[in-house]
Amino acid sequence: MIISGKQVITRLKEEMGNILKRTKSIPHISILLNKEDKSSISYTKSISKVARENGFRITLYKVDSNTPEEELKEILFTLSKDEDVDGIVVTKPYPSRMKKEFINLIPKWKDIDGQTDTNIAALYKKEEGLFPATPLAVMEFFKEVHYILEGKHAVIIGRSTTVGLPLYHLLLREDATCTICHSKTSDLKRFTNQADVVITAAGIPGLITEDMVKNATFLIDVAINVVNGKIVGDMAIDFERKDYYHKDLVFVTPVPGGVGPVTSFMLLMNTLRGMQERGKILVEA
Ligand code: NAD
């Protein structure tokens, strides 16, 4: 069964509507975007679009490798103190003069992409916090179909700090047994064929083929690759094929239209969560 991002977003929109009823303020996200980087520009565009469609306010700060350190620090310091700002995102790759200590100026409950050391530590220590949007989006696909992760073996392909590593911790919280594979893993198939859940975020089209996921019951493709002008994931499996061998038993996500759109939406959900913690949204009676 294919689970689309649209299906997940429909449920999240309902949750969002219920939360928004309990606030008088319009949620406000500030984005520092690296205007020299294409992926930073396209991430900003998709966040801005989904935010505006859902009644959030967006303010953009365009920076690049020429922006002085002092200016980067000043922007983040001002935004962190501004009560009117509810969420702050610094898109990756960071401009060359950005320092981790500047990112760490973002207060815990405004750090809506889980970038600060405070939220990273909270994730690792099983404490409350705001965590990176892409791994949170992945977790929503399991929730969507009430998939029980406890006792399952999840194999994650990719160990980046934006996807693989935080996802490992979120899956552990649900009592899955986790393995992380990466570019130095030898014989990837040996691991994927033992998995109940395979999540790939390597950015290599065709990396995962049908013979590598024989026992899996949940396949999630996080990758966004462009091949001949078309967007594809890492999985080269035709899920639409009529005779896909156990398709009724298996949950899969498409690319495009799977994890990608849910990622931007999770930034909105994180903003609302942060506003709740900062007392800007009434707690449900
Ligand atoms: P990255 O380059 O930082 O990490 C890629 C990871 O894949 C690395 O840990 C590397 O060790 C691993 N890898 C590379 N080759 C491999 C191989 N042959 N076998 C096993 N592992 C291998 O990239 P990233 O930022 O984590 O992004 C990964 C992919 O996910 C990209 O396609 C990116 O576009 C996509 N992405 C999607 C979203 C979304 O919202 N859907 C968000 C972030 C990234």
Short mmCIF file of C-alpha atoms and ligand atoms in Angstrom, two decimals:
data_model
loop_
_atom_site.label_atom_id
_atom_site.label_comp_id
_atom_site.label_asym_id
_atom_site.label_seq_id
_atom_site.Cartn_x
_atom_site.Cartn_y
_atom_site.Cartn_z
CA MET A 1 0.00 0.00 0.00
CA ILE A 2 1.39 3.38 -1.02
CA ILE A 3 1.08 6.11 1.62
CA SER A 4 1.27 9.57 0.09
CA GLY A 5 2.49 12.69 1.81
CA LYS A 6 -0.88 14.24 0.97
CA GLN A 7 -2.67 11.62 3.08
CA VAL A 8 -0.41 12.33 6.07
CA ILE A 9 -0.79 16.10 5.64
CA THR A 10 -4.60 15.82 5.61
CA ARG A 11 -4.47 14.32 9.12
CA LEU A 12 -1.87 16.84 10.33
CA LYS A 13 -3.98 19.75 9.03
CA GLU A 14 -6.84 18.61 11.20
CA GLU A 15 -4.54 18.49 14.25
CA MET A 16 -3.19 21.92 13.31
CA GLY A 17 -6.69 23.39 13.01
CA ASN A 18 -7.52 22.26 16.55
CA ILE A 19 -4.33 23.81 17.93
CA LEU A 20 -4.78 27.11 16.05
CA LYS A 21 -8.21 27.56 17.64
CA ARG A 22 -6.39 28.05 20.95
CA THR A 23 -4.24 31.02 19.94
CA LYS A 24 -4.89 34.60 18.94
CA SER A 25 -1.48 35.17 17.39
CA ILE A 26 -0.44 34.36 13.82
CA PRO A 27 2.52 31.94 13.93
CA HIS A 28 5.65 33.62 12.56
CA ILE A 29 8.67 31.82 11.10
CA SER A 30 11.96 33.51 10.22
CA ILE A 31 14.27 31.81 7.74
CA LEU A 32 17.93 32.60 7.17
CA LEU A 33 18.63 31.35 3.71
CA ASN A 34 21.93 30.92 1.99
CA LYS A 35 21.19 32.75 -1.25
CA GLU A 36 24.22 31.20 -2.99
CA ASP A 37 22.89 27.64 -2.64
CA LYS A 38 20.21 26.08 -4.85
CA SER A 39 18.99 23.51 -2.29
CA SER A 40 18.74 26.23 0.37
CA ILE A 41 16.64 28.35 -2.01
CA SER A 42 14.31 25.48 -2.93
CA TYR A 43 13.88 24.38 0.73
CA THR A 44 13.00 27.99 1.62
CA LYS A 45 10.48 28.14 -1.23
CA SER A 46 8.70 24.99 -0.11
CA ILE A 47 8.61 26.05 3.56
CA SER A 48 7.32 29.52 2.62
CA LYS A 49 4.61 28.10 0.35
CA VAL A 50 3.24 25.61 2.87
CA ALA A 51 3.52 28.15 5.71
CA ARG A 52 1.58 30.85 3.84
CA GLU A 53 -1.06 28.35 2.68
CA ASN A 54 -1.66 27.51 6.32
CA GLY A 55 -1.88 31.10 7.54
CA PHE A 56 1.64 31.41 8.99
CA ARG A 57 3.79 34.52 8.50
CA ILE A 58 7.26 34.20 6.96
CA THR A 59 10.21 36.59 7.10
CA LEU A 60 13.30 35.88 5.00
CA TYR A 61 16.88 36.93 5.74
CA LYS A 62 19.07 36.42 2.67
CA VAL A 63 22.70 35.83 3.58
CA ASP A 64 25.77 34.44 1.79
CA SER A 65 29.50 33.83 2.15
CA ASN A 66 30.12 37.61 2.19
CA THR A 67 27.81 38.25 5.16
CA PRO A 68 30.08 39.25 8.08
CA GLU A 69 30.13 37.05 11.19
CA GLU A 70 28.87 39.93 13.32
CA GLU A 71 25.81 40.38 11.10
CA LEU A 72 24.92 36.66 11.20
CA LYS A 73 25.24 36.71 14.99
CA GLU A 74 23.20 39.92 15.29
CA ILE A 75 20.33 38.53 13.14
CA LEU A 76 20.08 35.36 15.24
CA PHE A 77 20.42 37.27 18.51
CA THR A 78 17.63 39.71 17.54
CA LEU A 79 15.31 36.95 16.33
CA SER A 80 15.91 34.92 19.47
CA LYS A 81 14.83 37.86 21.67
CA ASP A 82 11.84 38.92 19.52
CA GLU A 83 8.63 37.66 21.16
CA ASP A 84 6.85 38.03 17.81
CA VAL A 85 9.10 35.36 16.22
CA ASP A 86 7.94 31.80 16.89
CA GLY A 87 10.29 29.71 14.78
CA ILE A 88 13.79 30.17 13.35
CA VAL A 89 15.32 28.06 10.57
CA VAL A 90 18.85 28.39 9.22
CA THR A 91 18.89 26.47 5.95
CA LYS A 92 21.81 24.18 5.12
CA PRO A 93 24.49 24.41 3.91
CA TYR A 94 25.23 27.25 6.31
CA PRO A 95 26.97 30.33 4.86
CA SER A 96 30.73 30.01 5.36
CA ARG A 97 30.93 32.51 8.27
CA MET A 98 28.10 30.95 10.27
CA LYS A 99 29.33 29.42 13.56
CA LYS A 100 27.72 26.75 15.68
CA GLU A 101 27.74 29.16 18.63
CA PHE A 102 25.46 31.52 16.64
CA ILE A 103 23.03 28.67 15.86
CA ASN A 104 23.04 27.89 19.58
CA LEU A 105 21.65 31.39 20.27
CA ILE A 106 18.27 30.10 19.02
CA PRO A 107 16.10 29.33 22.07
CA LYS A 108 15.08 25.69 22.47
CA TRP A 109 11.38 26.24 21.67
CA LYS A 110 12.02 28.42 18.60
CA ASP A 111 14.54 25.96 17.12
CA ILE A 112 11.99 24.39 14.78
CA ASP A 113 14.47 22.29 12.75
CA GLY A 114 16.18 20.87 15.85
CA GLN A 115 19.57 22.38 15.01
CA THR A 116 20.82 23.59 18.39
CA ASP A 117 22.99 21.54 20.73
CA THR A 118 20.21 21.82 23.35
CA ASN A 119 17.69 20.03 21.17
CA ILE A 120 20.25 17.52 19.85
CA ALA A 121 21.08 16.61 23.47
CA ALA A 122 17.38 16.39 24.34
CA LEU A 123 16.86 13.93 21.48
CA TYR A 124 19.75 11.71 22.58
CA LYS A 125 18.69 11.84 26.25
CA LYS A 126 15.06 10.97 25.52
CA GLU A 127 13.93 14.37 26.78
CA GLU A 128 11.29 16.75 25.39
CA GLY A 129 12.39 19.10 22.62
CA LEU A 130 12.04 20.09 18.97
CA PHE A 131 13.69 17.65 16.57
CA PRO A 132 14.73 17.83 12.89
CA ALA A 133 11.81 18.01 10.48
CA THR A 134 12.74 15.23 8.04
CA PRO A 135 13.05 12.42 10.63
CA LEU A 136 9.85 13.68 12.28
CA ALA A 137 8.15 13.47 8.87
CA VAL A 138 9.30 9.85 8.52
CA MET A 139 7.78 9.02 11.93
CA GLU A 140 4.42 10.40 10.77
CA PHE A 141 4.20 7.68 8.09
CA PHE A 142 4.32 4.98 10.78
CA LYS A 143 1.69 6.84 12.82
CA GLU A 144 -0.52 7.16 9.76
CA VAL A 145 -1.15 3.41 9.60
CA HIS A 146 -0.63 2.65 13.32
CA TYR A 147 2.45 0.59 12.49
CA ILE A 148 3.97 -0.88 15.64
CA LEU A 149 7.73 -0.34 15.71
CA GLU A 150 8.35 -2.13 19.00
CA GLY A 151 10.48 -5.20 18.38
CA LYS A 152 10.94 -4.44 14.66
CA HIS A 153 14.35 -4.24 13.02
CA ALA A 154 14.78 -0.90 11.23
CA VAL A 155 17.67 -0.40 8.83
CA ILE A 156 18.49 3.23 8.06
CA ILE A 157 20.69 4.01 5.07
CA GLY A 158 22.56 7.27 5.63
CA ARG A 159 24.13 8.73 8.77
CA SER A 160 23.74 12.47 8.24
CA THR A 161 22.88 14.76 11.15
CA THR A 162 19.77 15.95 9.28
CA VAL A 163 18.25 12.54 8.54
CA GLY A 164 19.89 9.25 9.55
CA LEU A 165 21.29 10.03 13.02
CA PRO A 166 18.23 11.79 14.52
CA LEU A 167 15.97 9.17 12.95
CA TYR A 168 17.96 6.45 14.70
CA HIS A 169 17.09 8.05 18.05
CA LEU A 170 13.42 8.59 17.21
CA LEU A 171 13.08 4.92 16.20
CA LEU A 172 14.86 3.76 19.36
CA ARG A 173 12.32 5.76 21.40
CA GLU A 174 9.65 3.56 19.82
CA ASP A 175 11.58 0.42 20.85
CA ALA A 176 12.69 -0.55 17.36
CA THR A 177 16.06 -2.26 16.96
CA CYS A 178 18.11 -0.02 14.69
CA THR A 179 21.01 -0.46 12.32
CA ILE A 180 22.62 2.42 10.44
CA CYS A 181 24.28 1.66 7.12
CA HIS A 182 26.44 4.22 5.29
CA SER A 183 28.91 4.68 2.46
CA LYS A 184 31.51 2.41 4.11
CA THR A 185 29.06 -0.43 4.85
CA SER A 186 30.10 -3.54 2.97
CA ASP A 187 27.35 -5.74 1.53
CA LEU A 188 24.37 -3.47 2.15
CA LYS A 189 22.00 -6.23 1.04
CA ARG A 190 23.05 -8.41 3.97
CA PHE A 191 21.54 -5.80 6.32
CA THR A 192 18.51 -4.69 4.30
CA ASN A 193 17.36 -8.27 3.78
CA GLN A 194 17.15 -8.75 7.56
CA ALA A 195 15.04 -5.64 8.04
CA ASP A 196 11.36 -5.21 8.78
CA VAL A 197 11.69 -1.51 8.01
CA VAL A 198 14.06 0.04 5.46
CA ILE A 199 14.52 3.81 5.33
CA THR A 200 16.88 5.13 2.72
CA ALA A 201 18.43 8.61 2.64
CA ALA A 202 21.64 8.11 0.68
CA GLY A 203 20.87 10.22 -2.39
CA ILE A 204 21.84 7.44 -4.82
CA PRO A 205 19.23 6.57 -7.44
CA GLY A 206 18.77 2.82 -7.86
CA LEU A 207 20.62 1.96 -4.62
CA ILE A 208 17.79 -0.26 -3.32
CA THR A 209 16.32 -2.97 -5.52
CA GLU A 210 13.55 -5.49 -4.90
CA ASP A 211 15.93 -8.36 -4.09
CA MET A 212 17.37 -6.30 -1.19
CA VAL A 213 14.14 -5.88 0.80
CA LYS A 214 12.65 -9.36 0.73
CA ASN A 215 11.36 -9.35 4.31
CA ALA A 216 10.55 -5.69 4.79
CA THR A 217 7.01 -4.55 5.58
CA PHE A 218 7.70 -0.81 5.53
CA LEU A 219 9.85 0.96 2.95
CA ILE A 220 10.50 4.68 3.23
CA ASP A 221 12.39 6.60 0.58
CA VAL A 222 13.62 9.96 1.86
CA ALA A 223 15.96 10.72 -1.04
CA ILE A 224 15.38 13.41 -3.62
CA ASN A 225 17.49 12.76 -6.72
CA VAL A 226 17.16 14.37 -10.12
CA VAL A 227 17.64 11.97 -13.06
CA ASN A 228 17.03 13.24 -16.60
CA GLY A 229 15.04 16.14 -15.19
CA LYS A 230 12.79 13.85 -13.12
CA ILE A 231 12.72 13.53 -9.34
CA VAL A 232 13.39 9.98 -8.11
CA GLY A 233 14.31 8.38 -4.79
CA ASP A 234 16.93 5.74 -3.93
CA MET A 235 14.54 2.81 -4.42
CA ALA A 236 14.28 1.31 -7.89
CA ILE A 237 11.19 -0.76 -7.19
CA ASP A 238 7.97 -0.52 -9.17
CA PHE A 239 5.42 -0.39 -6.37
CA GLU A 240 2.60 0.18 -8.87
CA ARG A 241 3.31 -3.16 -10.56
CA LYS A 242 0.23 -5.39 -10.43
CA ASP A 243 2.12 -8.48 -9.31
CA TYR A 244 4.33 -6.73 -6.74
CA TYR A 245 4.89 -9.82 -4.65
CA HIS A 246 3.55 -8.87 -1.24
CA LYS A 247 2.26 -5.40 -1.90
CA ASP A 248 -0.87 -5.66 0.23
CA LEU A 249 1.27 -6.42 3.26
CA VAL A 250 3.81 -3.73 2.60
CA PHE A 251 3.68 0.01 3.24
CA VAL A 252 5.74 2.23 0.96
CA THR A 253 6.24 5.96 0.37
CA PRO A 254 6.48 7.54 -3.11
CA VAL A 255 9.06 9.97 -4.49
CA PRO A 256 8.06 12.65 -5.25
CA GLY A 257 5.03 13.25 -3.03
CA GLY A 258 6.10 11.24 0.02
CA VAL A 259 8.39 12.40 2.83
CA GLY A 260 9.32 15.70 1.09
CA PRO A 261 6.05 17.64 1.52
CA VAL A 262 5.55 16.28 5.04
CA THR A 263 8.99 17.64 6.03
CA SER A 264 7.96 21.26 5.42
CA PHE A 265 4.72 20.62 7.29
CA MET A 266 6.62 19.31 10.33
CA LEU A 267 8.31 22.71 10.66
CA LEU A 268 4.84 24.21 11.10
CA MET A 269 3.90 21.56 13.67
CA ASN A 270 7.18 22.23 15.52
CA THR A 271 6.40 25.97 15.50
CA LEU A 272 3.04 25.30 17.16
CA ARG A 273 4.64 22.95 19.69
CA GLY A 274 7.16 25.68 20.55
CA MET A 275 4.39 28.28 20.89
CA GLN A 276 2.59 25.96 23.30
CA GLU A 277 5.73 25.66 25.41
CA ARG A 278 6.18 29.46 25.32
CA GLY A 279 2.62 29.99 26.53
CA LYS A 280 1.29 31.47 23.28
CA ILE A 281 -1.25 28.67 22.82
CA LEU A 282 -3.72 27.74 25.52
CA VAL A 283 -3.35 24.21 26.85
CA GLU A 284 -6.31 21.99 25.94
CA ALA A 285 -8.81 21.71 28.80
P1 NAD B 1 24.25 13.40 3.00
O1 NAD B 1 25.04 13.45 1.74
O2 NAD B 1 24.60 14.28 4.13
O3 NAD B 1 24.22 11.91 3.53
C1 NAD B 1 24.12 10.81 2.70
C2 NAD B 1 24.38 9.57 3.51
O4 NAD B 1 24.27 8.44 2.66
C3 NAD B 1 25.77 9.53 4.15
O5 NAD B 1 25.65 9.24 5.52
C4 NAD B 1 26.49 8.41 3.42
O6 NAD B 1 27.35 7.66 4.29
C5 NAD B 1 25.34 7.54 2.93
N1 NAD B 1 25.69 6.84 1.70
C6 NAD B 1 26.24 7.35 0.59
N2 NAD B 1 26.46 6.36 -0.31
C7 NAD B 1 26.02 5.22 0.24
C8 NAD B 1 25.99 3.86 -0.19
N3 NAD B 1 26.44 3.49 -1.40
N4 NAD B 1 25.48 2.93 0.64
C9 NAD B 1 25.02 3.27 1.86
N5 NAD B 1 25.02 4.55 2.32
C10 NAD B 1 25.52 5.50 1.52
O7 NAD B 1 22.75 13.65 2.55
P2 NAD B 1 21.44 14.03 3.41
O8 NAD B 1 21.40 15.49 3.60
O9 NAD B 1 21.28 13.12 4.56
O10 NAD B 1 20.33 13.66 2.32
C11 NAD B 1 20.20 12.33 1.84
C12 NAD B 1 19.14 12.28 0.77
O11 NAD B 1 17.90 12.65 1.35
C13 NAD B 1 19.35 13.24 -0.40
O12 NAD B 1 18.82 12.64 -1.56
C14 NAD B 1 18.52 14.44 -0.01
O13 NAD B 1 18.08 15.17 -1.15
C15 NAD B 1 17.37 13.78 0.68
N6 NAD B 1 16.69 14.61 1.67
C16 NAD B 1 15.34 14.63 1.62
C17 NAD B 1 14.64 15.36 2.54
C18 NAD B 1 13.14 15.31 2.49
O14 NAD B 1 12.49 16.11 3.10
N7 NAD B 1 12.57 14.34 1.79
C19 NAD B 1 15.30 16.10 3.52
C20 NAD B 1 16.69 16.03 3.58
C21 NAD B 1 17.38 15.28 2.64
#
